[in-house]
């Protein structure tokens, strides 16, 4: 059969450790035999990031802006141990942080649902997608620990010299103070990314803050979302038959536990951090979680939600067998290929992506899976496969389909 042709290249960001090994296997077994794969390749492996003083990360983000769709392998975020391990010139920043800042994006994470891996919450029938605002609040805070009586004030000095001053607290003894901020621009980008993603995936959008208590800060999030919705999205939502729903964060949490799933839950930065870990573990496994960064201008970067699976890589280096789950990385590729296909009106590419996802899910539902899933599945007669044989099993299912 003739290979599927592509018109525009995908931006391919290679990565580190075990996921780099899976990356090559996925390309060799599941993509290259079927697609005349066109990519613009960037090696974000730590060695090459170090060699280029991290310029390669910046270049890959620029290329993503240019072409619109990227697929990224998990990468090491350097810490002290990695400095020695890789003999680094500098403790380079997290590539994800750099790319996110350059694309000004929102991260959407969705569990991959398979029969036999049941969510702990029994009424969750469809995936719940978490949309996390990735800028500001407590992640860019300023804190003071005070050890004597005194007055804490919030002061804003405008460029024209005028001042706004609010009393925070009159301390009679020791205590703690925290200053946080966000910008209307970043909140608006977050709102646009959420509304666009809801339309794209035809799912309702929920958003929640604590605006009853935080009457200016959280209320500002609520207002910006509502203004943007009314001005630009209300009609489109109606047309698509989907809903935008705002409520208080505690009410949202209660409703999520009773819901069937099948919606997007937009969260402020801290709420998103906490709730995405809750939702992903309740759905089963981090290795079954897709992640896509969407910019307000409609640029997409697909990846797996997990890291480079370092522990498995060291086993692999010692020549030991590994059973690393490649599903999230495969779905990063299919997500990117489908989006590329949609943008280029390349139906063959879209169909291929759909089919490869179905084959991946069917392989697991047929009882062939990696160890992490075998440990939690409700299926009987399971065959535990190693990293490579799992990918080969998917290929067999795909060919049979
Ligand atoms: P990790 O790579 O997510 O792995 C943590 C543990 O989760 C693994 O040891 C493994 O448990 C399990 N696991 C994760 N993915 C799996 C998969 N696909 N198949 C089977 N098991 C899986 O996190 P980490 O070990 O803390 O971090 C390793 C490196 O990844 C770090 O250098 C970090 O900076 C980087 N990281 C990158 C990203 C990214 O690029 N998006 C995200 C997070 C972390 P068992 O060992 O029990 O089998
Ligand atoms: Mg977290």
Tab-separated table of C-alpha atoms and ligand atoms in Angstrom:
chain	number	residue	atom	x	y	z
A	1	UNK	CA	0.000	0.000	0.000
A	2	UNK	CA	1.208	3.532	-0.785
A	3	UNK	CA	2.354	5.544	2.200
A	4	UNK	CA	0.290	8.496	3.401
A	5	UNK	CA	1.746	11.777	2.172
A	6	UNK	CA	2.075	14.949	4.265
A	7	UNK	CA	2.098	18.510	2.983
A	8	UNK	CA	3.321	20.429	6.047
A	9	UNK	CA	5.985	19.164	8.448
A	10	UNK	CA	5.292	18.437	12.097
A	11	UNK	CA	7.719	19.942	14.570
A	12	UNK	CA	9.335	16.921	16.231
A	13	UNK	CA	10.965	17.458	19.629
A	14	UNK	CA	12.974	14.444	20.700
A	15	UNK	CA	13.704	13.927	24.391
A	16	UNK	CA	15.467	11.893	27.047
A	17	UNK	CA	15.969	8.499	28.682
A	18	UNK	CA	13.310	5.772	28.390
A	19	UNK	CA	10.884	7.947	26.467
A	20	UNK	CA	13.606	8.626	23.875
A	21	UNK	CA	13.948	4.857	23.413
A	22	UNK	CA	10.144	4.507	23.049
A	23	UNK	CA	10.111	7.465	20.643
A	24	UNK	CA	12.309	5.641	18.133
A	25	UNK	CA	10.402	2.360	18.512
A	26	UNK	CA	7.077	4.143	17.895
A	27	UNK	CA	8.411	5.835	14.781
A	28	UNK	CA	9.989	2.661	13.388
A	29	UNK	CA	7.097	0.299	14.115
A	30	UNK	CA	3.948	2.413	14.007
A	31	UNK	CA	4.573	5.486	11.858
A	32	UNK	CA	7.296	5.140	9.230
A	33	UNK	CA	5.857	1.956	7.638
A	34	UNK	CA	2.586	3.814	6.922
A	35	UNK	CA	3.386	7.512	6.553
A	36	UNK	CA	5.889	9.380	4.456
A	37	UNK	CA	6.622	11.239	7.683
A	38	UNK	CA	7.599	14.870	7.238
A	39	UNK	CA	9.035	16.436	10.383
A	40	UNK	CA	11.319	19.292	11.279
A	41	UNK	CA	13.484	17.582	13.894
A	42	UNK	CA	14.759	19.235	17.090
A	43	UNK	CA	16.824	17.250	19.532
A	44	UNK	CA	15.746	18.385	23.002
A	45	UNK	CA	17.764	15.586	24.623
A	46	UNK	CA	19.724	17.123	27.504
A	47	UNK	CA	23.129	16.611	25.856
A	48	UNK	CA	22.198	18.653	22.817
A	49	UNK	CA	20.390	21.296	24.878
A	50	UNK	CA	23.633	21.699	26.821
A	51	UNK	CA	25.724	21.807	23.649
A	52	UNK	CA	23.553	24.573	22.148
A	53	UNK	CA	23.160	26.518	25.434
A	54	UNK	CA	19.477	25.574	25.242
A	55	UNK	CA	19.070	27.472	21.955
A	56	UNK	CA	17.535	24.323	20.446
A	57	UNK	CA	14.559	24.612	22.818
A	58	UNK	CA	13.934	28.197	21.758
A	59	UNK	CA	14.320	27.226	18.083
A	60	UNK	CA	11.829	24.384	18.469
A	61	UNK	CA	9.265	26.731	20.040
A	62	UNK	CA	9.798	29.235	17.187
A	63	UNK	CA	9.273	26.441	14.667
A	64	UNK	CA	6.064	25.457	16.488
A	65	UNK	CA	4.785	29.019	16.089
A	66	UNK	CA	5.650	28.839	12.403
A	67	UNK	CA	4.096	25.454	11.561
A	68	UNK	CA	1.367	25.343	14.210
A	69	UNK	CA	1.712	21.739	15.404
A	70	UNK	CA	4.457	20.025	17.418
A	71	UNK	CA	4.929	16.649	19.097
A	72	UNK	CA	7.256	16.479	22.086
A	73	UNK	CA	8.991	13.618	23.873
A	74	UNK	CA	9.454	13.872	27.659
A	75	UNK	CA	12.635	15.688	28.649
A	76	UNK	CA	14.815	15.941	31.742
A	77	UNK	CA	14.440	19.106	33.793
A	78	UNK	CA	17.949	19.500	35.192
A	79	UNK	CA	18.545	19.484	38.951
A	80	UNK	CA	21.765	19.212	40.985
A	81	UNK	CA	22.121	15.468	40.287
A	82	UNK	CA	21.738	16.005	36.522
A	83	UNK	CA	24.429	18.709	36.578
A	84	UNK	CA	27.027	16.055	37.436
A	85	UNK	CA	25.417	13.220	35.483
A	86	UNK	CA	25.465	15.204	32.232
A	87	UNK	CA	28.361	17.545	33.058
A	88	UNK	CA	26.128	20.561	32.346
A	89	UNK	CA	27.371	24.103	31.762
A	90	UNK	CA	24.300	25.480	33.514
A	91	UNK	CA	21.164	24.220	35.232
A	92	UNK	CA	19.041	24.765	32.104
A	93	UNK	CA	15.410	25.650	32.623
A	94	UNK	CA	12.592	23.161	32.082
A	95	UNK	CA	11.993	22.930	28.294
A	96	UNK	CA	8.267	22.752	28.997
A	97	UNK	CA	8.474	26.012	30.953
A	98	UNK	CA	10.390	27.713	28.126
A	99	UNK	CA	8.002	26.466	25.440
A	100	UNK	CA	4.931	27.341	27.529
A	101	UNK	CA	6.206	30.868	28.116
A	102	UNK	CA	6.954	31.383	24.401
A	103	UNK	CA	3.599	30.029	23.237
A	104	UNK	CA	1.659	31.642	26.131
A	105	UNK	CA	-0.358	28.474	26.342
A	106	UNK	CA	-2.771	26.539	28.489
A	107	UNK	CA	-2.169	22.856	29.232
A	108	UNK	CA	-5.034	20.409	28.663
A	109	UNK	CA	-4.736	16.907	30.152
A	110	UNK	CA	-7.114	14.069	29.303
A	111	UNK	CA	-7.136	10.460	30.520
A	112	UNK	CA	-7.208	7.706	27.891
A	113	UNK	CA	-10.112	5.420	28.732
A	114	UNK	CA	-9.899	1.656	28.185
A	115	UNK	CA	-12.200	-1.141	29.286
A	116	UNK	CA	-10.508	-3.024	32.070
A	117	UNK	CA	-8.860	0.039	33.611
A	118	UNK	CA	-11.774	1.480	35.562
A	119	UNK	CA	-11.756	4.883	37.251
A	120	UNK	CA	-12.057	4.803	41.056
A	121	UNK	CA	-15.098	7.075	40.712
A	122	UNK	CA	-17.630	4.627	39.327
A	123	UNK	CA	-19.945	7.159	37.665
A	124	UNK	CA	-17.117	8.612	35.498
A	125	UNK	CA	-18.004	7.180	32.093
A	126	UNK	CA	-16.195	9.672	29.906
A	127	UNK	CA	-12.848	11.455	30.288
A	128	UNK	CA	-12.583	14.681	32.278
A	129	UNK	CA	-10.127	17.106	30.696
A	130	UNK	CA	-8.270	19.419	33.059
A	131	UNK	CA	-7.295	22.852	31.686
A	132	UNK	CA	-4.696	24.451	33.912
A	133	UNK	CA	-3.753	28.115	33.798
A	134	UNK	CA	0.027	27.993	33.805
A	135	UNK	CA	0.922	31.515	34.931
A	136	UNK	CA	1.060	33.433	38.200
A	137	UNK	CA	-0.817	33.279	41.521
A	138	UNK	CA	1.029	31.347	44.206
A	139	UNK	CA	3.643	30.128	41.644
A	140	UNK	CA	5.005	33.667	41.341
A	141	UNK	CA	4.558	34.732	44.941
A	142	UNK	CA	6.482	36.995	47.302
A	143	UNK	CA	6.503	35.960	50.932
A	144	UNK	CA	7.605	37.443	54.237
A	145	UNK	CA	7.849	35.719	57.610
A	146	UNK	CA	7.565	38.293	60.400
A	147	UNK	CA	8.687	37.723	63.960
A	148	UNK	CA	7.462	40.870	65.704
A	149	UNK	CA	4.440	43.179	65.887
A	150	UNK	CA	3.941	45.520	62.935
A	151	UNK	CA	1.716	46.578	60.079
A	152	UNK	CA	1.571	44.698	56.765
A	153	UNK	CA	0.288	46.724	53.807
A	154	UNK	CA	-0.396	46.087	50.126
A	155	UNK	CA	1.019	48.994	48.105
A	156	UNK	CA	0.676	49.667	44.386
A	157	UNK	CA	2.753	52.555	43.017
A	158	UNK	CA	1.649	53.593	39.544
A	159	UNK	CA	4.129	54.865	36.959
A	160	UNK	CA	2.644	58.333	37.434
A	161	UNK	CA	3.554	58.184	41.113
A	162	UNK	CA	0.051	57.761	42.521
A	163	UNK	CA	-0.385	55.132	45.176
A	164	UNK	CA	-2.987	52.620	46.339
A	165	UNK	CA	-2.493	51.344	49.873
A	166	UNK	CA	-4.480	48.652	51.706
A	167	UNK	CA	-3.934	47.286	55.184
A	168	UNK	CA	-3.350	43.533	55.150
A	169	UNK	CA	-2.983	42.981	58.869
A	170	UNK	CA	-1.894	44.682	62.051
A	171	UNK	CA	0.370	42.030	63.560
A	172	UNK	CA	0.494	41.752	67.352
A	173	UNK	CA	3.141	39.029	67.086
A	174	UNK	CA	4.822	36.644	64.650
A	175	UNK	CA	3.119	35.648	61.402
A	176	UNK	CA	3.329	35.219	57.641
A	177	UNK	CA	2.494	37.390	54.612
A	178	UNK	CA	2.146	36.503	50.932
A	179	UNK	CA	1.785	38.662	47.808
A	180	UNK	CA	0.545	37.182	44.546
A	181	UNK	CA	-0.511	38.556	41.165
A	182	UNK	CA	-1.844	37.760	37.746
A	183	UNK	CA	-2.321	39.841	34.593
A	184	UNK	CA	-5.477	40.482	32.569
A	185	UNK	CA	-3.523	39.509	29.456
A	186	UNK	CA	-2.589	36.082	30.782
A	187	UNK	CA	-6.104	35.423	32.115
A	188	UNK	CA	-7.577	36.411	28.742
A	189	UNK	CA	-5.178	34.040	26.933
A	190	UNK	CA	-6.232	31.278	29.296
A	191	UNK	CA	-9.907	32.011	28.614
A	192	UNK	CA	-9.443	32.023	24.816
A	193	UNK	CA	-7.488	28.758	24.931
A	194	UNK	CA	-10.267	27.112	26.990
A	195	UNK	CA	-13.143	28.355	24.810
A	196	UNK	CA	-11.300	27.344	21.624
A	197	UNK	CA	-10.489	23.899	22.999
A	198	UNK	CA	-14.104	23.347	24.060
A	199	UNK	CA	-15.269	24.189	20.525
A	200	UNK	CA	-12.525	22.057	19.017
A	201	UNK	CA	-13.474	18.997	21.047
A	202	UNK	CA	-17.229	19.780	21.282
A	203	UNK	CA	-17.332	19.492	25.065
A	204	UNK	CA	-18.897	21.683	27.752
A	205	UNK	CA	-16.524	23.985	29.612
A	206	UNK	CA	-16.650	24.385	33.387
A	207	UNK	CA	-14.746	27.129	35.182
A	208	UNK	CA	-14.615	27.750	38.890
A	209	UNK	CA	-12.914	30.124	41.328
A	210	UNK	CA	-13.629	31.378	44.841
A	211	UNK	CA	-15.056	34.760	43.821
A	212	UNK	CA	-17.372	34.989	46.851
A	213	UNK	CA	-14.345	35.230	49.140
A	214	UNK	CA	-11.832	36.776	46.734
A	215	UNK	CA	-14.085	39.578	45.546
A	216	UNK	CA	-11.473	41.303	43.369
A	217	UNK	CA	-8.791	38.742	42.538
A	218	UNK	CA	-10.870	35.668	41.722
A	219	UNK	CA	-13.765	37.834	40.601
A	220	UNK	CA	-11.493	39.265	37.919
A	221	UNK	CA	-10.980	35.757	36.485
A	222	UNK	CA	-14.735	35.205	36.443
A	223	UNK	CA	-15.411	38.587	34.770
A	224	UNK	CA	-12.751	38.193	32.088
A	225	UNK	CA	-14.035	34.726	31.174
A	226	UNK	CA	-17.622	36.007	31.002
A	227	UNK	CA	-16.756	39.112	28.915
A	228	UNK	CA	-14.768	37.073	26.403
A	229	UNK	CA	-17.469	34.407	26.259
A	230	UNK	CA	-20.263	36.920	25.640
A	231	UNK	CA	-18.296	38.864	23.045
A	232	UNK	CA	-16.753	36.064	21.013
A	233	UNK	CA	-17.967	32.585	21.872
A	234	UNK	CA	-21.620	32.526	23.040
A	235	UNK	CA	-23.000	32.099	19.502
A	236	UNK	CA	-20.395	29.518	18.525
A	237	UNK	CA	-21.114	27.483	21.650
A	238	UNK	CA	-24.825	27.544	20.903
A	239	UNK	CA	-24.175	26.407	17.360
A	240	UNK	CA	-21.960	23.557	18.585
A	241	UNK	CA	-24.560	22.553	21.185
A	242	UNK	CA	-22.187	22.984	24.106
A	243	UNK	CA	-22.347	25.009	27.307
A	244	UNK	CA	-20.102	27.338	29.320
A	245	UNK	CA	-20.766	26.917	33.012
A	246	UNK	CA	-19.292	28.971	35.872
A	247	UNK	CA	-19.558	27.980	39.524
A	248	UNK	CA	-17.664	28.166	42.811
A	249	UNK	CA	-14.650	25.874	43.131
A	250	UNK	CA	-16.097	23.889	46.056
A	251	UNK	CA	-19.343	23.412	44.167
A	252	UNK	CA	-17.370	22.327	41.085
A	253	UNK	CA	-15.456	19.707	43.083
A	254	UNK	CA	-18.705	18.288	44.465
A	255	UNK	CA	-20.311	18.207	41.014
A	256	UNK	CA	-17.263	16.590	39.376
A	257	UNK	CA	-17.529	13.653	41.780
A	258	UNK	CA	-21.163	13.115	40.756
A	259	UNK	CA	-20.724	13.789	37.041
A	260	UNK	CA	-20.457	11.328	34.152
A	261	UNK	CA	-17.444	13.113	32.630
A	262	UNK	CA	-17.104	14.301	29.055
A	263	UNK	CA	-16.321	17.965	29.813
A	264	UNK	CA	-13.407	20.340	30.249
A	265	UNK	CA	-12.664	21.657	33.720
A	266	UNK	CA	-10.726	24.925	33.640
A	267	UNK	CA	-8.778	25.619	36.819
A	268	UNK	CA	-6.636	28.434	38.158
A	269	UNK	CA	-2.962	27.525	38.489
A	270	UNK	CA	-3.014	26.004	41.997
A	271	UNK	CA	-6.415	24.337	41.615
A	272	UNK	CA	-5.193	22.833	38.328
A	273	UNK	CA	-2.016	21.485	39.916
A	274	UNK	CA	-3.939	19.730	42.678
A	275	UNK	CA	-7.006	18.641	40.697
A	276	UNK	CA	-5.087	17.251	37.709
A	277	UNK	CA	-3.177	14.877	39.979
A	278	UNK	CA	-6.442	13.833	41.623
A	279	UNK	CA	-8.268	13.311	38.324
A	280	UNK	CA	-5.379	11.457	36.649
A	281	UNK	CA	-4.805	9.031	39.516
A	282	UNK	CA	-8.540	8.443	39.905
A	283	UNK	CA	-8.643	7.507	36.203
A	284	UNK	CA	-5.884	4.928	36.696
A	285	UNK	CA	-2.400	5.931	35.583
A	286	UNK	CA	-0.173	8.841	34.548
A	287	UNK	CA	0.981	6.679	31.654
A	288	UNK	CA	-2.584	6.868	30.281
A	289	UNK	CA	-2.812	10.652	30.246
A	290	UNK	CA	-2.438	12.879	27.202
A	291	UNK	CA	-1.287	16.458	27.426
A	292	UNK	CA	-1.536	19.270	24.901
A	293	UNK	CA	-0.397	22.856	25.139
A	294	UNK	CA	-2.702	25.187	23.222
A	295	UNK	CA	-1.779	28.802	22.561
A	296	UNK	CA	-4.387	31.561	22.240
A	297	UNK	CA	-3.408	31.908	18.573
A	298	UNK	CA	-4.219	28.242	17.937
A	299	UNK	CA	-0.785	26.608	18.048
A	300	UNK	CA	-0.663	23.042	19.442
A	301	UNK	CA	2.076	21.067	21.165
A	302	UNK	CA	1.301	17.431	22.055
A	303	UNK	CA	3.152	15.330	24.629
A	304	UNK	CA	2.741	12.617	27.267
A	305	UNK	CA	1.873	13.784	30.784
A	306	UNK	CA	4.572	11.631	32.414
A	307	UNK	CA	8.337	12.159	32.595
A	308	UNK	CA	11.291	10.328	31.064
A	309	UNK	CA	10.776	7.211	33.263
A	310	UNK	CA	14.357	7.337	34.531
A	311	UNK	CA	14.156	4.182	36.682
A	312	UNK	CA	13.210	2.060	33.652
A	313	UNK	CA	15.963	3.672	31.558
A	314	UNK	CA	18.666	2.663	34.038
A	315	UNK	CA	17.353	-0.909	33.882
A	316	UNK	CA	17.421	-0.692	30.080
A	317	UNK	CA	21.044	0.535	30.185
A	318	UNK	CA	21.978	-2.469	32.323
A	319	UNK	CA	20.511	-4.716	29.635
A	320	UNK	CA	17.506	-5.658	31.768
A	321	UNK	CA	14.041	-5.991	30.284
A	322	UNK	CA	11.636	-3.070	30.709
A	323	UNK	CA	7.870	-2.899	30.470
A	324	UNK	CA	7.318	0.800	29.922
A	325	UNK	CA	3.911	1.991	28.793
A	326	UNK	CA	4.134	3.879	25.491
A	327	UNK	CA	0.419	4.757	25.195
A	328	UNK	CA	0.673	8.439	26.172
A	329	UNK	CA	3.602	8.938	23.784
A	330	UNK	CA	1.729	7.192	20.954
A	331	UNK	CA	-1.264	9.456	21.640
A	332	UNK	CA	1.016	12.501	21.528
A	333	UNK	CA	1.919	11.455	17.975
A	334	UNK	CA	-1.646	10.661	16.942
A	335	UNK	CA	-2.889	13.938	18.450
A	336	UNK	CA	-0.306	15.893	16.462
A	337	UNK	CA	-0.871	13.936	13.240
A	338	UNK	CA	-4.657	14.363	13.522
A	339	UNK	CA	-4.331	18.111	14.104
A	340	UNK	CA	-1.873	18.397	11.175
A	341	UNK	CA	-4.333	16.428	9.045
A	342	UNK	CA	-7.245	18.672	10.073
A	343	UNK	CA	-5.323	21.860	9.324
A	344	UNK	CA	-4.086	20.561	5.963
A	345	UNK	CA	-7.423	18.898	5.056
A	346	UNK	CA	-5.509	15.621	4.843
A	347	UNK	CA	-8.211	13.029	5.607
A	348	UNK	CA	-5.845	10.078	5.267
A	349	UNK	CA	-3.706	11.425	8.077
A	350	UNK	CA	-6.752	11.986	10.318
A	351	UNK	CA	-8.049	8.474	9.609
A	352	UNK	CA	-4.627	7.008	10.324
A	353	UNK	CA	-4.438	8.775	13.696
A	354	UNK	CA	-7.931	7.586	14.666
A	355	UNK	CA	-7.116	4.014	13.671
A	356	UNK	CA	-3.806	3.880	15.507
A	357	UNK	CA	-5.526	5.081	18.692
A	358	UNK	CA	-8.230	2.441	18.273
A	359	UNK	CA	-5.586	-0.252	17.700
A	360	UNK	CA	-3.720	0.851	20.831
A	361	UNK	CA	-6.860	0.675	22.965
A	362	UNK	CA	-7.955	-2.633	21.427
A	363	UNK	CA	-4.559	-4.207	22.135
A	364	UNK	CA	-4.993	-3.442	25.843
A	365	UNK	CA	-8.642	-4.500	25.853
A	366	UNK	CA	-7.546	-7.788	24.230
A	367	UNK	CA	-5.424	-8.360	27.333
A	368	UNK	CA	-1.999	-7.382	25.976
A	369	UNK	CA	-0.436	-4.640	28.088
A	370	UNK	CA	2.572	-3.354	29.985
A	371	UNK	CA	3.210	-4.123	33.645
A	372	UNK	CA	1.848	-0.858	35.078
A	373	UNK	CA	-1.595	-1.624	33.619
A	374	UNK	CA	-1.473	-5.356	34.366
A	375	UNK	CA	-1.191	-4.412	38.046
A	376	UNK	CA	-4.456	-2.442	38.041
A	377	UNK	CA	-6.614	-4.063	35.378
A	378	UNK	CA	-9.865	-5.878	36.084
A	379	UNK	CA	-9.344	-8.029	32.962
A	380	UNK	CA	-8.545	-11.723	33.357
A	381	UNK	CA	-5.972	-13.653	31.283
A	382	UNK	CA	-3.609	-10.762	30.798
A	383	UNK	CA	-0.311	-11.026	28.909
A	384	UNK	CA	2.379	-8.691	30.263
A	385	UNK	CA	4.588	-7.492	27.441
A	386	UNK	CA	7.949	-5.741	27.448
A	387	UNK	CA	8.311	-2.219	26.034
A	388	UNK	CA	9.126	-3.361	22.518
A	389	UNK	CA	6.683	-6.253	22.271
A	390	UNK	CA	3.802	-4.052	23.410
A	391	UNK	CA	4.471	-1.709	20.490
A	392	UNK	CA	4.771	-4.705	18.157
A	393	UNK	CA	1.447	-6.041	19.469
A	394	UNK	CA	-0.177	-2.707	18.614
A	395	UNK	CA	1.219	-2.994	15.109
A	396	UNK	CA	-0.296	-6.463	14.746
A	397	UNK	CA	-3.691	-5.201	15.913
A	398	UNK	CA	-3.411	-2.233	13.550
A	399	UNK	CA	-2.529	-4.415	10.559
A	400	UNK	CA	-5.397	-6.771	11.358
A	401	UNK	CA	-7.806	-3.819	11.421
B	1	LIG	P1	8.276	9.851	35.587
B	1	LIG	O1	9.216	9.765	34.470
B	1	LIG	O2	6.908	10.311	35.263
B	1	LIG	O3	8.210	8.445	36.300
B	1	LIG	C1	7.842	8.218	37.648
B	1	LIG	C2	7.375	6.788	37.845
B	1	LIG	O4	6.060	6.648	37.314
B	1	LIG	C3	8.203	5.761	37.097
B	1	LIG	O5	9.352	5.378	37.815
B	1	LIG	C4	7.192	4.657	36.889
B	1	LIG	O6	6.957	3.927	38.095
B	1	LIG	C5	5.919	5.431	36.623
B	1	LIG	N1	5.753	5.735	35.192
B	1	LIG	C6	5.727	6.972	34.598
B	1	LIG	N2	5.526	6.856	33.290
B	1	LIG	C7	5.427	5.539	33.022
B	1	LIG	C8	5.224	4.788	31.836
B	1	LIG	N3	5.091	5.398	30.652
B	1	LIG	N4	5.171	3.436	31.914
B	1	LIG	C9	5.293	2.813	33.099
B	1	LIG	N5	5.501	3.478	34.269
B	1	LIG	C10	5.562	4.821	34.221
B	1	LIG	O7	8.818	10.858	36.689
B	1	LIG	P2	10.273	10.967	37.350
B	1	LIG	O8	10.962	9.652	37.366
B	1	LIG	O9	10.020	11.684	38.599
B	1	LIG	O10	11.061	11.926	36.398
B	1	LIG	C11	12.042	11.505	35.466
B	1	LIG	C12	12.489	12.702	34.652
B	1	LIG	O11	11.391	13.176	33.890
B	1	LIG	C13	12.969	13.873	35.487
B	1	LIG	O12	14.264	14.261	35.044
B	1	LIG	C14	11.958	14.977	35.226
B	1	LIG	O13	12.583	16.229	35.135
B	1	LIG	C15	11.361	14.586	33.918
B	1	LIG	N6	9.954	15.007	33.693
B	1	LIG	C16	9.643	15.473	32.458
B	1	LIG	C17	8.346	15.812	32.139
B	1	LIG	C18	8.068	16.296	30.755
B	1	LIG	O14	8.943	16.395	29.921
B	1	LIG	N7	6.827	16.581	30.435
B	1	LIG	C19	7.343	15.669	33.089
B	1	LIG	C20	7.676	15.167	34.350
B	1	LIG	C21	8.998	14.831	34.642
B	1	LIG	P3	7.765	2.579	38.490
B	1	LIG	O15	9.195	2.981	38.583
B	1	LIG	O16	7.145	2.229	39.812
B	1	LIG	O17	7.525	1.554	37.429
B	2	LIG	MG1	1.484	18.664	40.721
